[in-house]
Coordinates of C-alpha atoms in Angstrom, one line a residue:
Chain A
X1 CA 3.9 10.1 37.9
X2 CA 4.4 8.2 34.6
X3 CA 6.3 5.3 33.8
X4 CA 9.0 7.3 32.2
X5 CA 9.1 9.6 34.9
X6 CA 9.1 7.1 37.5
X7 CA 12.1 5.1 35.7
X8 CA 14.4 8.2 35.2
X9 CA 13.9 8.7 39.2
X10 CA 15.5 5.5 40.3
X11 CA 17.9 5.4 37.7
X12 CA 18.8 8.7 39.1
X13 CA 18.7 7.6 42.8
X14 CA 21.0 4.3 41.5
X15 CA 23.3 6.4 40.2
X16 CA 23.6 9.1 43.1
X17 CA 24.2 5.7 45.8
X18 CA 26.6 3.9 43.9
X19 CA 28.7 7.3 43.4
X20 CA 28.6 7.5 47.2
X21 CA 29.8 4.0 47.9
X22 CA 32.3 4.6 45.7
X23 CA 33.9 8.1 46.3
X24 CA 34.3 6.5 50.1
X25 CA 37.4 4.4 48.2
X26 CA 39.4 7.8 46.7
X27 CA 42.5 5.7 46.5
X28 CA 40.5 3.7 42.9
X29 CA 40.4 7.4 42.0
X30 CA 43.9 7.5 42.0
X31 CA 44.4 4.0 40.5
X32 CA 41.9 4.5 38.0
X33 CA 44.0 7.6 36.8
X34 CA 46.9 5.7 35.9
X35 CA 45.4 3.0 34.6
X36 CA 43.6 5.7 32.0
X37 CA 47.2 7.4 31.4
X38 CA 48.5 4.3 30.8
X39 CA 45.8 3.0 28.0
X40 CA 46.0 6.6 26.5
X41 CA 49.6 6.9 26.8
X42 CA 49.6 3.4 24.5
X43 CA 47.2 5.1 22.1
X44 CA 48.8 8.1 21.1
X45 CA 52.3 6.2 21.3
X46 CA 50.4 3.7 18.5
X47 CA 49.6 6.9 16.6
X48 CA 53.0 8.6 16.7
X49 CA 54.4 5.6 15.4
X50 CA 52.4 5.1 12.7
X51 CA 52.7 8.5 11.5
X52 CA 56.6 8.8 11.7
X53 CA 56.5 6.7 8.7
X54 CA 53.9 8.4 6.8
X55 CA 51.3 11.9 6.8
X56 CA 48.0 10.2 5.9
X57 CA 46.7 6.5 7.1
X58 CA 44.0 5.8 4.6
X59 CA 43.3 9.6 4.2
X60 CA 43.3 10.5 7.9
X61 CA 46.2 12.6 9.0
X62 CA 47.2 12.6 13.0
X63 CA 45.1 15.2 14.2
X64 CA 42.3 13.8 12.6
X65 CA 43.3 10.4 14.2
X66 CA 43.0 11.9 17.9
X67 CA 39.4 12.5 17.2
X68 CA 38.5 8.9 16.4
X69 CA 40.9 7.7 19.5
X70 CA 39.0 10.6 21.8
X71 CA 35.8 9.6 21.2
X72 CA 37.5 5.7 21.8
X73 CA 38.4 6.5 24.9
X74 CA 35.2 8.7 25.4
X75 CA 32.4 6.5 24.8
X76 CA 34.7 3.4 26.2
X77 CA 34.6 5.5 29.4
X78 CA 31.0 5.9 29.6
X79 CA 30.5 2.3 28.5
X80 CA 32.8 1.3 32.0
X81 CA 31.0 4.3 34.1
X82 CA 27.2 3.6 33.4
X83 CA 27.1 -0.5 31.6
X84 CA 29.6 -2.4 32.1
X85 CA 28.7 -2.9 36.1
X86 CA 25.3 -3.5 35.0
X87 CA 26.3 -6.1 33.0
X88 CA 28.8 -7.8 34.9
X89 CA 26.2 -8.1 38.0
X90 CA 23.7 -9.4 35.4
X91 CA 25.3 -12.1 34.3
X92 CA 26.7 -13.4 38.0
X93 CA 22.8 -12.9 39.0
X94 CA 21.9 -15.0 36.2
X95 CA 24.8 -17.9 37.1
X96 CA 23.8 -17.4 41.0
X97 CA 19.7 -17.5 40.5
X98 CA 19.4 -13.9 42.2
X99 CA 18.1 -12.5 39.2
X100 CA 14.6 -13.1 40.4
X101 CA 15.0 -10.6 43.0
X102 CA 15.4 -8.1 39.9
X103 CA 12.4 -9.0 38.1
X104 CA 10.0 -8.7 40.4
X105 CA 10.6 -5.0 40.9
X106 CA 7.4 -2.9 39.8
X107 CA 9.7 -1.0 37.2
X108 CA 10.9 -1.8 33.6
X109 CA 13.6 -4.9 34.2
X110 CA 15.1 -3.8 31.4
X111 CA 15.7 -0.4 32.4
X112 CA 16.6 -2.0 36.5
X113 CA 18.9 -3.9 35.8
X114 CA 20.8 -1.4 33.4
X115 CA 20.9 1.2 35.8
X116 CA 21.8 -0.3 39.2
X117 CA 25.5 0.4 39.7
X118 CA 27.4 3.1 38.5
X119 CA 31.7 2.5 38.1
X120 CA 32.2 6.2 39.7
X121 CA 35.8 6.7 39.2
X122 CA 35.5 5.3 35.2
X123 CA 34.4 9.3 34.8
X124 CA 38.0 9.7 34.4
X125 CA 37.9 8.2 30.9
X126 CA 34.9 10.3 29.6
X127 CA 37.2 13.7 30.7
X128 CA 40.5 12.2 29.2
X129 CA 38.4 11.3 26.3
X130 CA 36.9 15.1 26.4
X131 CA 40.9 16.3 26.8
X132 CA 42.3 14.3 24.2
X133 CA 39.0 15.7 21.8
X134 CA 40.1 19.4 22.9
X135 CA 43.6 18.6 21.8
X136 CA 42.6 17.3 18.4
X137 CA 39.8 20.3 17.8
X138 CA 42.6 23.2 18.8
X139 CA 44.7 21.5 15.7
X140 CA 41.0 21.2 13.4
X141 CA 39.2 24.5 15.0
X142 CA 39.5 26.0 11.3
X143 CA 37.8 23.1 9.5
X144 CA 35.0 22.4 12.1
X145 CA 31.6 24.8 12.1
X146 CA 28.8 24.5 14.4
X147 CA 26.4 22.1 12.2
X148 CA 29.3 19.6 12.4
X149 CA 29.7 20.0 16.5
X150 CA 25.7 19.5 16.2
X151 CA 26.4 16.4 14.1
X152 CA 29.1 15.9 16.0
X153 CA 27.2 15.7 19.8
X154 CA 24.1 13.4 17.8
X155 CA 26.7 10.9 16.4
X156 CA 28.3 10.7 20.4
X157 CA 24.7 10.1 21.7
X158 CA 23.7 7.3 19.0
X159 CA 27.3 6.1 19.3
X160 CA 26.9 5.2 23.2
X161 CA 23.2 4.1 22.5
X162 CA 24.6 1.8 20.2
X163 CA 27.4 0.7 22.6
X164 CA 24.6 -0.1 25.2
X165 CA 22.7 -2.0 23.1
X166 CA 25.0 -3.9 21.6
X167 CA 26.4 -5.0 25.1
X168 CA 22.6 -5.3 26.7
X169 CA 22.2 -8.0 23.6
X170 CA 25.2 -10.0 24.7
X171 CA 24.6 -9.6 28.3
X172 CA 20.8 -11.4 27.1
X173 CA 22.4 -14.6 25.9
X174 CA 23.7 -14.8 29.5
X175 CA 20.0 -16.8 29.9
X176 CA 21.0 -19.4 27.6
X177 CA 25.0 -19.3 27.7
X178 CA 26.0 -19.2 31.3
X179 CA 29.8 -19.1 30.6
X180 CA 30.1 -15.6 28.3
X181 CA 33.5 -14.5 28.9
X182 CA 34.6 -15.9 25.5
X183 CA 32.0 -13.4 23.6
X184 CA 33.1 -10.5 26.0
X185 CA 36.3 -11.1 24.7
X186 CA 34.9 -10.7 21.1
X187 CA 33.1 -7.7 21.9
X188 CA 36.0 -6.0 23.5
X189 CA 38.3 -6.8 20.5
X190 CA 35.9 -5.4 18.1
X191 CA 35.3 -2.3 20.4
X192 CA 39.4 -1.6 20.3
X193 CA 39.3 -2.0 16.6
X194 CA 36.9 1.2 16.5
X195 CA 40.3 3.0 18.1
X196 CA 40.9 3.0 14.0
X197 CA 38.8 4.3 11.5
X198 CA 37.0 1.8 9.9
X199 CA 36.9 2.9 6.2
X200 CA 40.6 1.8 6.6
X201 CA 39.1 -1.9 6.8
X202 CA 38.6 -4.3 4.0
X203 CA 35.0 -4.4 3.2
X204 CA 33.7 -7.6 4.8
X205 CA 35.1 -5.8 8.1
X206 CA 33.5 -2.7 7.7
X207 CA 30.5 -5.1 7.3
X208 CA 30.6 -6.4 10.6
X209 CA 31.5 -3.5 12.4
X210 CA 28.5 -1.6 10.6
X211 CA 25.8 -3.9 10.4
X212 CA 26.9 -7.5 12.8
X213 CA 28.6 -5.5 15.9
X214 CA 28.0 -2.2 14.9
X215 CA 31.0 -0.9 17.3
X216 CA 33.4 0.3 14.3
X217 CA 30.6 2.8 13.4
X218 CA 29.6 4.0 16.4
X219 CA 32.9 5.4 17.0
X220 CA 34.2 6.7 13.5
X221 CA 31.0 8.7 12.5
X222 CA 30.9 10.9 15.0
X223 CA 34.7 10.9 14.7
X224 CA 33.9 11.8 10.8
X225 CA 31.8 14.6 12.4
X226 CA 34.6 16.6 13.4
X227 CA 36.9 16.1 10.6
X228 CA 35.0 17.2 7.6
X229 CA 34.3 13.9 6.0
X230 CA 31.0 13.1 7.5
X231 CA 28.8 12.3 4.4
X232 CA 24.8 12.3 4.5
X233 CA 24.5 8.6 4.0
X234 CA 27.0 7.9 7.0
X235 CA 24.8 9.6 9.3
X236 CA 21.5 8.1 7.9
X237 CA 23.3 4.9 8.4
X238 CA 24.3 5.4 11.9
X239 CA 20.8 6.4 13.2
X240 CA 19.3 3.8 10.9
X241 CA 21.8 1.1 13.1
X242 CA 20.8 3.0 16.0
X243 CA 17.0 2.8 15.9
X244 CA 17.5 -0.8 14.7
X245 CA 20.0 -2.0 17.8
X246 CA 17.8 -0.1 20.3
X247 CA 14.5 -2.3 19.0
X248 CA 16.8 -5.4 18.8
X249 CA 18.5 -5.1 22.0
X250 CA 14.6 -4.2 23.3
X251 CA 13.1 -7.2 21.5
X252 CA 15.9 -9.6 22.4
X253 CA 15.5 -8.9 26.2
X254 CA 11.5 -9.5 26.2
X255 CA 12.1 -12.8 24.7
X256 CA 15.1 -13.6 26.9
X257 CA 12.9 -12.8 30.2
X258 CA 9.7 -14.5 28.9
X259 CA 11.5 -17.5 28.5
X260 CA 13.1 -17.3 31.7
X261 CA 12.5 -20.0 34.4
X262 CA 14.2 -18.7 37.7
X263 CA 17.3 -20.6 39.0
X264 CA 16.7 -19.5 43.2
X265 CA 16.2 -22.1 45.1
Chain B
X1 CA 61.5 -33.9 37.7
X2 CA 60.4 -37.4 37.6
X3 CA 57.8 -36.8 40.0
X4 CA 56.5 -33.5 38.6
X5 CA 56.7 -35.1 34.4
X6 CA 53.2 -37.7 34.9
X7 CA 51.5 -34.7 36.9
X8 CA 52.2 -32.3 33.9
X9 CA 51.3 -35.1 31.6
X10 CA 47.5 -35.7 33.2
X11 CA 47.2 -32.3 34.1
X12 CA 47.8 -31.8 30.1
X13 CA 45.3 -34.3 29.1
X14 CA 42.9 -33.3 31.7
X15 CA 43.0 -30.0 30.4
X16 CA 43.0 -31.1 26.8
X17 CA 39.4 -32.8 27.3
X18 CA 37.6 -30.0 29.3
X19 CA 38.7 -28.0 25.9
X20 CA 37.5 -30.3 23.5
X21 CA 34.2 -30.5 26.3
X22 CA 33.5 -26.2 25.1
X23 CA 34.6 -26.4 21.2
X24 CA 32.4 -23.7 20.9
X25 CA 33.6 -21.4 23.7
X26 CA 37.4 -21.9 22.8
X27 CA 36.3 -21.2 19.2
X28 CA 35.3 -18.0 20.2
X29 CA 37.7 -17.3 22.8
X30 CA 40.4 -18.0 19.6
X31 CA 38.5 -15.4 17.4
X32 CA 38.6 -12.9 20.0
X33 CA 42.6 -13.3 20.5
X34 CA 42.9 -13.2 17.0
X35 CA 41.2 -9.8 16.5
X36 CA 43.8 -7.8 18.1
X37 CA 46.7 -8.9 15.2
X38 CA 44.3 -8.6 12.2
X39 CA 43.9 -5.2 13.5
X40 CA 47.8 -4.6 13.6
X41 CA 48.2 -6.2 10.1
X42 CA 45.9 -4.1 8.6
X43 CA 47.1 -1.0 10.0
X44 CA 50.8 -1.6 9.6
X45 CA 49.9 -3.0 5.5
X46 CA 47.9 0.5 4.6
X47 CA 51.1 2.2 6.1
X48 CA 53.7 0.1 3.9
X49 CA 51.6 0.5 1.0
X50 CA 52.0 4.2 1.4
X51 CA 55.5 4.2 2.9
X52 CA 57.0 1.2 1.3
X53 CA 60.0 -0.7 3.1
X54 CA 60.1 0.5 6.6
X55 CA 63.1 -0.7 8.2
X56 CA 63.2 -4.1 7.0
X57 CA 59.3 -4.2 6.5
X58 CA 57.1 -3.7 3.4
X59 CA 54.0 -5.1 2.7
X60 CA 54.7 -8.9 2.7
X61 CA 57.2 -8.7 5.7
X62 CA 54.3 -7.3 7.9
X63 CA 51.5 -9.6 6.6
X64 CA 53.9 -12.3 7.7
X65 CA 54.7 -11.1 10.9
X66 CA 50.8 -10.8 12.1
X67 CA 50.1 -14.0 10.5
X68 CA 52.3 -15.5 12.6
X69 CA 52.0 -13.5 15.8
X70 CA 48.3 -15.2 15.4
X71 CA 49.7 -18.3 16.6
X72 CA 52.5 -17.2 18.9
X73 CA 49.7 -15.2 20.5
X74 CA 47.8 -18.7 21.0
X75 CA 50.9 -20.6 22.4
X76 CA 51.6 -17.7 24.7
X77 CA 47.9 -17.1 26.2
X78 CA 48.7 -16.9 30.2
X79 CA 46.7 -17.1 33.4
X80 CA 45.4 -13.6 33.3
X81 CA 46.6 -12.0 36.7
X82 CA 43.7 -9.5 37.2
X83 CA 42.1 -13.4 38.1
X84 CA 44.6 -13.6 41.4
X85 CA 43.1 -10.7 43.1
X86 CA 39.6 -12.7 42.9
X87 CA 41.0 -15.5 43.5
X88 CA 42.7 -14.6 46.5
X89 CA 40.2 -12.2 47.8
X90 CA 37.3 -15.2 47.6
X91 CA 39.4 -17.9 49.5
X92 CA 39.1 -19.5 46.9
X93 CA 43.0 -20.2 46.1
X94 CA 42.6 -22.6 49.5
X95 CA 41.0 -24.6 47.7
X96 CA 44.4 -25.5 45.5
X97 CA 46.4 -25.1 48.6
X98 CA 45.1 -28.5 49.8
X99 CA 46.3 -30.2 46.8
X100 CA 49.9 -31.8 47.0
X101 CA 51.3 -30.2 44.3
X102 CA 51.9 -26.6 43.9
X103 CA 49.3 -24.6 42.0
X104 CA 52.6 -23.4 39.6
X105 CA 52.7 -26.6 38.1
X106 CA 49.1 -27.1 37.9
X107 CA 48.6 -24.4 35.8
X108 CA 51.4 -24.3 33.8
X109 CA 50.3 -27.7 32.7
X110 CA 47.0 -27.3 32.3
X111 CA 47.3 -24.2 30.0
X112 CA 49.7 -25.9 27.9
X113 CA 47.3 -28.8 27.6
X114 CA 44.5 -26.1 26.7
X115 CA 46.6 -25.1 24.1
X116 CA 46.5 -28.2 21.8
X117 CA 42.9 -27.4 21.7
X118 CA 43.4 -23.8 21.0
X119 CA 46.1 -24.6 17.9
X120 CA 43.7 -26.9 16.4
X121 CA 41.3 -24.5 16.2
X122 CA 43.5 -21.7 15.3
X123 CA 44.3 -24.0 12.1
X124 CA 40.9 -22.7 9.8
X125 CA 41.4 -19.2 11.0
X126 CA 45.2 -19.4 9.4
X127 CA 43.7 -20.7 6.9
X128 CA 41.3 -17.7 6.1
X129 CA 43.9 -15.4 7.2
X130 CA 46.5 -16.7 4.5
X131 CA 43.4 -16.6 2.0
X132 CA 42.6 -13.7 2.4
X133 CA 46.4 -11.5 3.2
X134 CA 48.3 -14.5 1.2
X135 CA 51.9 -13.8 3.4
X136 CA 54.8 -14.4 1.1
X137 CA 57.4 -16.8 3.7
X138 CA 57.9 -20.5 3.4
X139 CA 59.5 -21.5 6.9
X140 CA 62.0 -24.8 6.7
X141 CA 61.6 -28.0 9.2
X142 CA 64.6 -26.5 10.5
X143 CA 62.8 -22.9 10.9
X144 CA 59.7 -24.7 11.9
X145 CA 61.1 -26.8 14.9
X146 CA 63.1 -24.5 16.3
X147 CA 60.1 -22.2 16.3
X148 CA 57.9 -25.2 17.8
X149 CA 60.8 -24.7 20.6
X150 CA 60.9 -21.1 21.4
X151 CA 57.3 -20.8 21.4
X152 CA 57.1 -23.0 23.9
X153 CA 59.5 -21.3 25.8
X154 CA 57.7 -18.0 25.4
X155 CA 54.7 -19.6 26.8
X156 CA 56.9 -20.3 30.2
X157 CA 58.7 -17.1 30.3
X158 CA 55.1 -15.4 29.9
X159 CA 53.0 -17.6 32.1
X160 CA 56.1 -17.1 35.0
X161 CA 55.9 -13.4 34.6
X162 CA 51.9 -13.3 34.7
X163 CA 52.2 -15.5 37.7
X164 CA 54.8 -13.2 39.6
X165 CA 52.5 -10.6 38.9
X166 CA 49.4 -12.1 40.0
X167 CA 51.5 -12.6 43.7
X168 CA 50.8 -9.2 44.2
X169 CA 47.4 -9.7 44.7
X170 CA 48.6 -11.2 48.4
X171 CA 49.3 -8.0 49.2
X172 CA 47.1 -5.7 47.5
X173 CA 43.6 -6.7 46.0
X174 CA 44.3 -3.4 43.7
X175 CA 46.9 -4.9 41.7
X176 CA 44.7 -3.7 38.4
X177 CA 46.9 -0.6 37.9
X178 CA 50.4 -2.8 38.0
X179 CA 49.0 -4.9 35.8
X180 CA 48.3 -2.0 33.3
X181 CA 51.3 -1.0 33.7
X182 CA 53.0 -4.0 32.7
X183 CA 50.3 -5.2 29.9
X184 CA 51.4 -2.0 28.3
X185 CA 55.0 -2.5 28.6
X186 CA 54.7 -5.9 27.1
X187 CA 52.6 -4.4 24.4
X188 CA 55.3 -1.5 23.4
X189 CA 58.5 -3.5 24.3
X190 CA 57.6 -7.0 22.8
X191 CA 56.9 -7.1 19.1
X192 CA 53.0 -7.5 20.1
X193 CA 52.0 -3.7 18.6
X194 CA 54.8 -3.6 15.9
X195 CA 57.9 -5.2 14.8
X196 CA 60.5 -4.0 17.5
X197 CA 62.3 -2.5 13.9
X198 CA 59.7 0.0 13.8
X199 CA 60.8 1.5 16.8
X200 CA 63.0 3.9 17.8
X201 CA 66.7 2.6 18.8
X202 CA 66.8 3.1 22.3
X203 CA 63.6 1.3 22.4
X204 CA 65.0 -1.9 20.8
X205 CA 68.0 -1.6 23.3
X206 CA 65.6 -1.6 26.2
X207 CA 63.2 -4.3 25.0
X208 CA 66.7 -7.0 24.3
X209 CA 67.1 -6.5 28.0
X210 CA 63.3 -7.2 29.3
X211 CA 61.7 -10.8 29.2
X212 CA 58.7 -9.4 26.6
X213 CA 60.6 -9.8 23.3
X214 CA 61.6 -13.2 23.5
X215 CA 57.5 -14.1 24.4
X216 CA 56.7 -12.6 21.5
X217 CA 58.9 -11.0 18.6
X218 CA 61.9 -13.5 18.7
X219 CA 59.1 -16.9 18.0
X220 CA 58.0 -14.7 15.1
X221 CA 61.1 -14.1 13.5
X222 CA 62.3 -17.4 13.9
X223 CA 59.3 -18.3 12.0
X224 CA 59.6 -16.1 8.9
X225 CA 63.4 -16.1 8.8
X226 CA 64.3 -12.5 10.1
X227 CA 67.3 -14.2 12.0
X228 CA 70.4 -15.5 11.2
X229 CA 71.5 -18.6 13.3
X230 CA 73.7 -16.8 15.9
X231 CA 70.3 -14.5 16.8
X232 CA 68.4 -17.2 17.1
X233 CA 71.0 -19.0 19.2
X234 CA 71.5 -16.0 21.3
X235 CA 67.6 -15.7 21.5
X236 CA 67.5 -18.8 23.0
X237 CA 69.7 -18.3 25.5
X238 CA 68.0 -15.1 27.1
X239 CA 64.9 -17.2 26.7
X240 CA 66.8 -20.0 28.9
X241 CA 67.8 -17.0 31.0
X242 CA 64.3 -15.3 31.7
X243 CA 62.9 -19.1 32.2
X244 CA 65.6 -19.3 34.9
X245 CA 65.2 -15.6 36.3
X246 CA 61.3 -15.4 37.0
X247 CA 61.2 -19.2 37.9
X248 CA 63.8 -18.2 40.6
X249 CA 61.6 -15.3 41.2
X250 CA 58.5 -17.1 41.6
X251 CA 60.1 -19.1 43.9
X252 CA 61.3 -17.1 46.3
X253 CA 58.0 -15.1 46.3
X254 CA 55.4 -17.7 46.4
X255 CA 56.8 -18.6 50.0
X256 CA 56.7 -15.4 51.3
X257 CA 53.2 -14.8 49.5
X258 CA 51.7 -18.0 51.0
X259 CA 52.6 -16.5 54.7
X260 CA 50.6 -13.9 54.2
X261 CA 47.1 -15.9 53.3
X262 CA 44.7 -16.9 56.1
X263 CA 41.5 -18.4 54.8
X264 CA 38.4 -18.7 56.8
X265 CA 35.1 -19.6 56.0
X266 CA 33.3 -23.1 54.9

């Protein structure tokens, strides 16, 4: 079996446990459904009152607006179903000196310890995320062709590739910094800036959400996808920061775990 | 009071030098607070731009506003609740139940003291937000103290209602959802997302009648003269009022909370 191979199998066998653990606690599904009706409730609320005072914000009218909050509320799902655990138990390994018991697995460590819980009932968020897309394409059906779902479908992909990365490369730092809530909080700000489009942004932060934390992008081209405004460059730019925060992310990780020591006692 | 004033005061300065101890960490915990706001500011500015004055706000009003919620947002940063249900769940609070003084006081002291750390390091990123906006409003010592006042004020009514919430966690360790629901409350009913102006009547109504506004909105407008003096003297007496309400609430819930906690374990 190859390496490849071999990796997708226990991420797949990670994933199919911690969904069983967790669909034994049905009342989080519950819990987790008004948390997400609450979060999208304040979303669209934001939106209506922004557009009771005008048609366009920077361009974008509201339907066009529910795209880039979909694919918000979207990728922030998938982040909370398939990272965010992954990270969290990172860093406490890292603080505790468990981490050991990671690295000595005969499979990728990158790839282990990205894959070995799964936050089950976060799911809800990637299917109010699809809703609240369906909503905005029944209002943009006219306007949108198949080469922009294609686009569309390759932005979403590089979009939560880019999230990943971007959160694997923090979670590294966790084996220098031991106390990284303060740069969560960074990272979770930036991420709920991307709830706007980010060509409504000065240019130094359109900077930083392109090129330093490359969240802003990762949700408003695909976002641009749907609503006719996608230009060639955008895209180029977006695979471009893709490729580049895969490798870092990559590189970053290597160096963090050859400089390792081992805390356990 | 007497015996409670030098607890608060080393508490403070206890708190105070673990800050200064992480510069760097409350640096970045201040930039991440701040992001939220600039966020708002910018959104709210392109809208002015296109929809001029909007109920009392245009352009300069709502660079203002943000500017300021900045620092209201750092004098009003609470004890999160969601950290209750861990530290409940762990044991862990047994750990502050040994101590003679009530865990309340404790924290109310030591956030304030955190917070003289946080304002000093909230001073260069006022300074690059006023650079870079440049808010038209020139606050008087008069505007300014009384502002000092009912931010402070704000942080106690905030911190008491974070706390009550936080109880919950002695009865349910999935308090997350509550807590949604009242983050989002406070977000739509205190000024936090937009100026309680930009929304609709009943709306406004509701929010004079909950404890978020007067956390949030009322500091502001203190600070960048929105208010005449009889709001501002009737602001601070629902501020007195909601210190007075969730104090007596916290009260009479802590001692039924604290029945319901066994701890075992080392």
């Amino acid at each position: 079996m190859s390496r490849f191979a071999h990796s997708a199998r226990v991420t797949l066998v990670h994933w199919r446990l911690g969904a069983q653990y967790e669909v034994q606690y049905r009342m989080n599904f519950v819990l987790q459904v008004v948390e997400s009706a609450v979060r999208l409730a304040t979303g669209i609320i934001a939106i209506q009152l922004v557009f009771g005072f005008t048609t366009r914000l920077g361009g974008w009218s509201e339907p066009e607006l529910y795209t880039v909050l979909g694919v918000h509320v979207l990728l922030g799902g998938l982040l909370s179903t398939f990272v965010l655990p992954n990270m969290f138990s990172f860093m406490y390994e890292v603080r505790e000196g468990d981490l050991d018991f990671a690295l000595i697995r005969p499979v990728d460590s990158q790839m282990f310890i990205s894959t070995r819980q799964i936050g089950f009932w976060s799911l809800v968020d990637v299917v109010v995320g699809i809703v609240v897309l369906g909503w905005a394409f029944a209002d943009l059906a006219d306007t949108i062709g198949p080469v922009d779902l294609l686009l569309f479908a390759l932005g979403l992909i590089c979009g939560a590739l880019i999230l990943y990365s971007v959160w694997m490369a923090f979670t590294t730092t966790s084996f220098w910094l031991i106390d990284t809530d303060e740069m969560a909080t960074i990272i979770t700000g930036l991420y709920d800036a991307g709830r706007w489009p980010i060509r409504i942004y000065p240019l130094w932060l359109q900077g930083a959400l392109t090129a330093v934390v490359p969240l802003g992008v990762a949700i408003t081209v695909p976002a641009e996808a749907l609503t006719d405004r996608l230009t060639p460059g955008a895209m180029i730019t977006l695979l471009v920061v893709t490729v580049a925060s895969i490798a870092a992310a990559r590189a970053y990780w290597l160096y963090g775990v050859k400089n390792y020591s081992g805390a356990s006692a | 009071m007497n015996r409670l004033l030098p607890i608060y005061l080393v508490e403070g300065k206890a708190a105070v030098q673990r800050q200064a101890q992480y510069r760097g960490a409350a640096f970045i915990s201040v930039l991440g607070f701040l992001i939220e706001p600039i966020v708002y500011l910018i959104v709210w500015r392109t809208v002015a731009e296109q929809a001029g004055d909007i109920n009392g706000y245009g352009v300069d009003e709502f660079t203002s506003y943000y500017i300021v919620w900045t620092l209201v947002r750092v004098f009003n940063l609470a004890l999160a609740p969601g950290a209750w249900d861990w530290w409940v769940r762990t044991g862990r609070i047994a750990n502050d139940l040994l101590h003679p003084v009530n865990p309340y006081h404790r924290q109310l002291a030591g956030m304030a003291g955190a917070k003289v750390v946080w304002i000093t390091l909230w001073i260069p990123v006022a300074v690059f937000l006023t650079v870079l906006f440049r808010p038209q409003f020139s606050p008087s010592l008069l505007e300014g103290t009384v502002f000092f006042v009912t931010a402070w004020a704000g942080y106690v009514i905030r911190f008491n209602v974070l706390w009550l919430l936080g109880l919950v966690s002695f009865w349910t360790t999935r308090a997350q959802a509550l807590i949604e629901v009242i983050i989002a409350m406070e977000l739509l009913l205190s000024g936090r997302l937009v100026p309680m102006a930009i929304m609709p009547q009943w709306v406004q109504t509701v929010s004079t009648w909950m404890p978020f506004k007067w956390t949030f909105e009322f500091p502001i407008e203190v600070f960048i003269g929105q208010l005449t003096t009889a709001e501002i003297w009737q602001g601070l007496g629902m501020q007195l009022a909601w210190i007075a309400i969730t104090g007596l609430g916290i009260m009479a819930v802590w001692r039924n909370a604290i029945r319901k906690f066994t701890a075992v374990g080392t």
